[in-house]
Each structure stands twice: as structure tokens, then as C-alpha cells.
């Protein structure tokens, strides 16, 4: 494996940060990179002889500039088609990115390839295994060709054989335009598996579905012979590559020869016709496969009931006693002949009588007790195949999986989930899928976890599988689907795991969860519609109706109070603004008339002879004049009194630790804890997220910090 020193950086739509890529391998005209922090691989179109890479930027050589530009456009179009069509026969393409460093596909890591298996098993493969492989390969090619997709580079490294199924990877575009400028076909075609038209540098023959059928026939020949198939030029010269010591059925050899015809028009017209020409027998119920069996019966054998340590095994009463058909309470009578007398003595006889008495005491209780229920029938949906080391048991009228590697109490939490929950989820149990998705979502919220992106990817995958599970009528399945849809909607709405928020997909999932009349799902959908309304009256009306449903709970819970606040916000947003009434002009007041002063009486004249100095008489009190009220001009009228400005809203963050069960959807509890923290400090909740997470070893719970962003007039 080749590793480059400096990783590439790739900006992909839907990811908040650029992805860091490290080279894993080169095969043909493709390069595969590991994506740090994500459970993804990046595949780049890289014709090594035609391009030069300088500081992460690809530049075509002058002779191959036009061919590289056309091939890059075709590779991007093929990736987007695979992303849109998402055929089950192909490894899914998560995203397509075009950058200065080339065109990249993001996809899950490939599993076991046929090339890996052949490296450990170089000899010929048994014909029944080849027949099972041919059926599944034909089915995969038929699906691709129906979607108008040609693989173009079918070889052992492009075939995945995990789980008894065939999936294809390594799809390729036409590389023939590079032959002339490079004057070589090295690393552009796969010798032995490429059809003759793939070597045609003059582009006289198109590459279509017949090219894939040629490669498929070469694959079958490689499996049967244990030898690398010859190149197409050698086949044209007459080399059929069938060793004399290889024994294969005549029909299979004839069908392979028809698929290896040098001319495309002489090959079968379709994958179904190619499979029919192989003349295979009917596939058995247990078809052999490379790593076991490719197919097992859809209905498992009757499961063994769970053993109860307190339950006694039933006694063989039918052989000892007969019950008269008239009444059940009739005394029991011995049905078989008495055993011959043996020379055991009186002590043996006493033991026999004691045993008969004990049986007589136990038998009425066993006969009067209700009969044991029959083995639980299979649920409505077909029970999935139990994985290796596990078996399905009936419990409570439903199927439950028990694995031999049951976790010990001292194991760490991830190991416990790997032992039990992962096995059940892989077997198709929706409740286990939801629990596993919730667990990975919890691990993705750990701030100090370097694999947060990979855990978030796993969480989205398992939650999506649980939300899309078929309805089998069981209450635990319905509950798991609703929980998974709610958790997935919250992840998409908030953009957890480094992805950009996707409101449209989040709304779809929240509507699915709200259809089950869950108050928390209805509230989450209402909040999403309110935040995404943007002045849309219809969406606000929908959000108002959802808030009203939650507000009718009448239990005084935090959900009800949050719904009431949502109603108040929508009422305030849709209420028309108040009409301002202009203030009335002040009334002009005329000045009051000034009262006339009262004239003072003159004092009498003093007689001259008497020289008495008379005291001046006291002054009489006069009333002060009233103040003059002057009318202000209209231009100088007093302005109307304005209300005092409201205190500015502040934003702060508060948090509280809660104890959660990682096997359940704990985010509703996290929401309630965060909103309660804001309420306690007199603020309105803007958002709640998971903070630090601590899962002690050997303990079946985790401590999660609920971090809430609040807003209000906090002192």
C-alpha cells in the first residue's frame, strides 16, 4: 500500500470542512483514497501516463489534453448517474466532487473482492460455486444494463462477493482515446478480461453491454480453470484457454464460449440470454458459495424455546397413566402391567411406593395447569437468517436473537454492542438497528473522539435502515421506526457529523415520525417548519396547527410550554401591526384677567402741636396675582410620551448533565434537559446540542452534557 506524505484536501458539498484524503492503492486508471474521520473512500479517475500531479493539482500532458477533458466529463456524469439511480447491484456513490485535483467519487469502503478471494484460493473453483456466481453476476449486470449503465472494466477486483451476493464496483469510462497520444495501452485496459473492442484505438466499435458479457465469461473461465484468461488478441488467434485436464459441463463451456465471441454482435443479446446459454441446473435451496452458502431457506427451523431454570421438565405421564375420557378429575389408574418381582427386598418396595405417591401428588397439578403454549409462530414478515453463532428464539410472541458470544458484564460498551446489537441489526431487526444508530450517534457527540465523523456516518446509516424497515405489524418495529425517523430528522436538521443541514430531508423524516402521534416529533416538526418558513403563510399555518396539537396535552410538561411559546411567536409574527393614532393638539388657554389693585386710604393729617411720632399702620395683605398661562405655538407642542426602551436581549449558554441509556433514543430527554436549563435562568431556548459524553466501562449508561443556547433579558 502506497501512502503519500501530504494528504489531499477536497471540498465536497454537504461537508462543512474539507476532507483529508490519503492514498491507499492504484489499480488501472483509478486511485483510491481513505477519507480521514469518515467511513468513506474517495475514488479518482487517474490515467497515470496522461496526467501530471503538482501540489494536488492534475494537469494533462499536451498530447492528451482533449482526451483527458472528455474522459473527466464522462467520469463525472457516470458517477452522478450511479448516485441518482443507486442500483442495488453497484456499490453506492455517496457524492461526486470535481476539483483541481480531478474528479472524485465518495463511496463506502469495498468489502471482500473476488481478487482477494482468488489470492488465497489460486486453484480451480468447483462448478456448483461457479454456477451460483454466474446467476448472481447475470442478475447484477441485467440491473445495470436496464439502467443504461455499462461497467466497462469488469475484472476480479471489481466484483464483491460478500454475504452470498454479487455487487460491482470500479465502473469505468472509455479509455481508448488515450491510446494514440500515449502510444500504449498499459494500465488502461485489463488484459484477459477486456473484450477486443476495448483494444480498438480507432474507435470503430462502441463499448456496450456486450463488452460486460465478454468480461463476465472470462471471469467464469478463470474460476473453472484456475488460470488467468488470455488476452483478446490471443483469442482471435484461436486460443480457447481450456486445459485438457479441466472437466466442465458441455453446456457451461458452450455458454462461456458464446460470451467470448470476438465480434460483439455474435455474443448474447442480454445478460438474461447469456445466463440461459450457460444451461445451468435449477439452483438448490442451499447453493454453495465462496465462503459458505449463498442461499438458505427463508423460514428457519422451529426455534427452541428459552430455557427457564424454575420450570420442571414434563414427566412421561402418558406411559404410566390413563385418564378416563368421561371426567378429568377421575382417579388415575395404572395403564401398564406391574413389573416383575425382583429380589430387592422391602427397602426397594418402599422406594417404589414413595415414587408412586410423589407422582400422584404432582400429576394433578400438571394436568390442571394450563397447557404450555405451542411454539410461537413466525411473525408476519419472513424471519431473517440468523448470523453465525446465533439462533432465533421465540419470546413474547415475537422472534429474538440469541448469540453464543453473549457479552460479559465486564466488557466495554462498544464491545457489548458489537457482540449482540450489531448481530441483531445485521440480521435485519429494526429495533436493534435503531439502538445501534442511537449508540453511534452518542459516540459521535463526544468532543474528544477522533472518529466522530465515522460514528456519525454509521449512525445515519443504521437509523436510515431502521426508519425504512418494512412494517410487520409488531409494536416494537413501529416504535423503532418512529424513533429512528425522529433521530434521523434531528441529525439532518442540525447537520450533525460535519454535514451541512438538509432541511428538506429532515422534514421528510420528521413527518414520518410525527405520523405516529409522538408529541416530541410533532413539536420538532413544528419548530422546523417555523424556522424554515421565511414568511410563507402556509408553512406558518402548518406549524401553528402542530403547536396547537402539542399544547393540548394539558399535563404542564415542558413540551406543552414550548408549544405554547411557539403559538405565541407565530401569533406575534402574523398579527398586523397596531395603527398609530396621532396625538391630539393641546388646548389653548387664554390668560386670566388681572384684578385691579384696591386704592389705599390716606392717613389723617397730624395735629401740629402734638409731637407724637405715630407708628406707620401695618400694610394690608394683598393677594398675589395668578400666573399668566401663555399658549404655546403649534410648532412647539410637546411630543407624545414614548415607552421606555426594552432591555436588550442577551444570548448565553447553559448546560446540565443527564444520565441516558445508550440503547434508546435519548435526544428527546436531552432536549427537555436543555430547555429546562434555559427556563431556570429565565431565557428562551434557541438550540440544544450534546456536549461532553462519558460512558464508564462496564456500565450500561452514559452521562451526556445538554448544552443549551438561551436568549433573553438575563441580568
CSV table of N, CA, C and O in Angstrom, one decimal, residues 233 301 707:
chain,number,residue,atom,x,y,z
A,233,UNK,N,-6.5,-10.5,-28.0
A,233,UNK,CA,-5.7,-10.8,-29.3
A,233,UNK,C,-5.4,-12.3,-29.4
A,233,UNK,O,-5.4,-12.8,-30.6
A,301,UNK,N,-35.7,-23.4,10.9
A,301,UNK,CA,-36.3,-24.5,11.6
A,301,UNK,C,-36.9,-24.0,12.9
A,301,UNK,O,-36.6,-22.9,13.4
A,707,UNK,N,-26.1,20.9,26.3
A,707,UNK,CA,-25.7,22.3,26.1
A,707,UNK,C,-26.8,23.1,25.4
A,707,UNK,O,-27.1,22.8,24.3
